[in-house]
């Protein structure tokens, strides 16, 4: 199906709701990668992220009867994981997205403490510095970038997961990628 | 405060998307510096995360879920709810069996004699109500599907 809803997902949901042995474990296995990407990108601490992933799937188990098959199961589970991670950040008073002031601060000024920006031009080093720069992005931007590039989710599904408008998401993607590229420029000799 | 370069630029967006497509297809480097820089960014973003969930994560979560109450309420709560509904239905039946005859007679004495025209009007009104409820339901359903798209 074009919108990501599949007969396999429908069968899986029916099996879980029917209490079929092993069905829920299969569902967790199918979607734990997505859940981990969302939660791990939102929450920096790996131990917290693991616990939140567990909480997300227990919530999925409790509320699966509310899933109406009107969206892909992947997006529904992603939405549960995202809301749990977001609530965790809010409880800890960690900003989910860029504050207005941070938006104007170039990435190299935020990352400069850890790395020699002018030094290395080797691919490995560039990749290492890029990963450090990605880590320094705010949780929301990191999550959106990962869902779009690593999980290859379309903007519409990311919009469903995060509850943001598609235009806002595209703007986040555009600005984050542009900043990463600008930050890369001094080391590569590329005009920003 | 946003920098002037943060404004969405359609040309730059297309460059970013082209770099993503080329990286997905593992195309050869075309010699464009802009694309090459974005391809490095995309490559880093497509790399798996450095850590992952433990191998037995799914089995552990499934075991925990099996112990937790499912569907938002426990089996005991559902059983109690059913028992309550059954008790209520039995009480209602008892009352109707005892006093139903008297109620029927009292109601019949209050009603005017059956009139075919009045019955037809009431029937039409009832039909119109059902049709309107059905039409409103369909309209609401249509709006819901449009919002999902």
Coordinates of C-alpha atoms in Angstrom, one line a residue, chain B:
Chain B
X1 CA 17.6 35.1 16.2
X2 CA 17.7 33.4 12.8
X3 CA 20.6 34.2 10.5
X4 CA 19.6 35.4 7.0
X5 CA 21.0 32.2 5.4
X6 CA 18.4 30.1 7.5
X7 CA 15.5 31.1 5.2
X8 CA 14.2 28.2 3.2
X9 CA 15.9 28.3 -0.2
X10 CA 14.2 26.0 -2.8
X11 CA 17.4 25.7 -4.9
X12 CA 19.5 24.7 -1.9
X13 CA 16.8 22.2 -0.8
X14 CA 16.9 20.6 -4.2
X15 CA 20.7 20.3 -3.8
X16 CA 20.3 18.6 -0.4
X17 CA 17.7 16.2 -1.8
X18 CA 19.9 15.4 -4.8
X19 CA 22.8 14.6 -2.5
X20 CA 20.5 12.3 -0.6
X21 CA 19.4 10.5 -3.7
X22 CA 22.9 10.1 -5.0
X23 CA 24.1 8.8 -1.7
X24 CA 21.2 6.3 -1.5
X25 CA 22.0 5.1 -5.0
X26 CA 25.8 5.2 -4.3
X27 CA 26.3 7.2 -7.5
X28 CA 29.7 8.2 -8.6
X29 CA 30.9 11.7 -7.5
X30 CA 29.8 14.2 -10.2
X31 CA 32.6 16.7 -9.2
X32 CA 30.1 19.3 -7.8
X33 CA 31.6 20.7 -4.6
X34 CA 28.2 21.6 -3.1
X35 CA 26.8 18.1 -3.7
X36 CA 30.0 16.5 -2.5
X37 CA 29.7 18.4 0.8
X38 CA 26.1 17.5 1.3
X39 CA 26.8 13.9 0.4
X40 CA 29.3 13.8 3.3
X41 CA 26.6 15.1 5.6
X42 CA 24.1 12.6 4.3
X43 CA 26.6 9.7 4.7
X44 CA 27.1 10.6 8.4
X45 CA 23.4 10.8 8.9
X46 CA 22.8 7.4 7.4
X47 CA 25.3 5.6 9.6
X48 CA 23.8 3.4 12.3
X49 CA 23.7 4.7 15.8
X50 CA 26.8 3.7 17.9
X51 CA 24.7 1.7 20.4
X52 CA 21.6 -0.5 20.1
X53 CA 19.1 -2.3 22.3
X54 CA 20.2 -5.6 23.8
X55 CA 19.6 -8.7 21.7
X56 CA 17.0 -10.1 24.2
X57 CA 15.1 -6.8 24.4
X58 CA 12.0 -8.0 22.5
X59 CA 11.7 -11.2 24.6
X60 CA 12.1 -9.3 27.9
X61 CA 9.5 -6.7 27.0
X62 CA 7.1 -9.4 25.8
X63 CA 7.5 -11.2 29.1
X64 CA 6.9 -8.0 31.1
X65 CA 3.8 -7.2 28.9
X66 CA 2.4 -10.7 29.5
X67 CA 2.4 -9.9 33.3
X68 CA 0.9 -6.4 32.9
X69 CA -2.8 -5.9 32.5
X70 CA -3.7 -5.6 28.9
X71 CA -6.1 -3.2 27.1
X72 CA -6.1 -0.6 29.8
X73 CA -8.1 -2.7 32.3
X74 CA -7.5 -5.9 34.2
X75 CA -9.3 -9.2 33.8
X76 CA -10.9 -8.7 37.3
X77 CA -12.2 -5.3 36.4
X78 CA -13.8 -6.6 33.2
X79 CA -15.4 -9.5 35.2
X80 CA -16.7 -7.1 37.8
X81 CA -18.2 -4.9 35.0
X82 CA -19.9 -7.8 33.4
X83 CA -21.3 -8.9 36.8
X84 CA -22.6 -5.4 37.5
X85 CA -24.3 -5.2 34.1
X86 CA -25.9 -8.7 34.6
X87 CA -27.2 -7.7 38.1
X88 CA -28.6 -4.4 36.7
X89 CA -30.4 -6.3 33.8
X90 CA -31.9 -8.9 36.3
X91 CA -33.2 -6.1 38.5
X92 CA -34.7 -4.3 35.5
X93 CA -36.4 -7.5 34.4
X94 CA -37.9 -8.2 37.9
X95 CA -39.3 -4.7 38.1
X96 CA -40.8 -4.9 34.6
X97 CA -42.3 -8.3 35.3
X98 CA -43.9 -7.0 38.5
X99 CA -45.2 -3.6 37.5
X100 CA -45.1 -3.7 33.6
X101 CA -48.8 -4.5 33.2
X102 CA -49.9 -1.5 35.3
X103 CA -47.5 0.9 33.5
X104 CA -48.9 -0.3 30.1
X105 CA -52.5 0.2 31.1
X106 CA -51.7 3.7 32.6
X107 CA -49.9 4.7 29.4
X108 CA -52.6 3.4 27.1
X109 CA -55.3 5.4 29.0
X110 CA -53.3 8.6 28.5
X111 CA -52.7 8.2 24.7
X112 CA -55.4 9.5 22.3
X113 CA -57.0 7.1 19.9
X114 CA -54.7 6.0 17.1
X115 CA -55.0 8.3 14.1
X116 CA -53.5 7.2 10.7
X117 CA -52.5 10.8 9.7
X118 CA -50.7 11.5 13.0
X119 CA -49.0 8.1 12.8
X120 CA -47.7 8.9 9.3
X121 CA -46.4 12.3 10.4
X122 CA -44.6 10.8 13.3
X123 CA -43.2 8.1 11.1
X124 CA -41.9 10.7 8.6
X125 CA -40.3 12.8 11.4
X126 CA -38.6 9.7 12.8
X127 CA -37.3 8.7 9.3
X128 CA -36.0 12.3 8.7
X129 CA -34.1 12.2 12.1
X130 CA -32.5 8.9 11.2
X131 CA -31.5 10.1 7.7
X132 CA -30.0 13.3 9.1
X133 CA -28.0 11.5 11.7
X134 CA -26.7 9.1 9.1
X135 CA -25.8 11.9 6.7
X136 CA -24.0 13.9 9.5
X137 CA -22.0 10.7 10.4
X138 CA -20.9 10.2 6.8
X139 CA -19.8 13.9 6.5
X140 CA -17.8 13.7 9.8
X141 CA -16.2 10.4 8.5
X142 CA -15.3 12.1 5.2
X143 CA -13.6 15.0 7.1
X144 CA -11.7 12.6 9.3
X145 CA -10.2 10.8 6.3
X146 CA -9.3 14.1 4.6
X147 CA -7.4 15.2 7.7
X148 CA -5.3 12.0 7.7
X149 CA -4.1 12.6 4.1

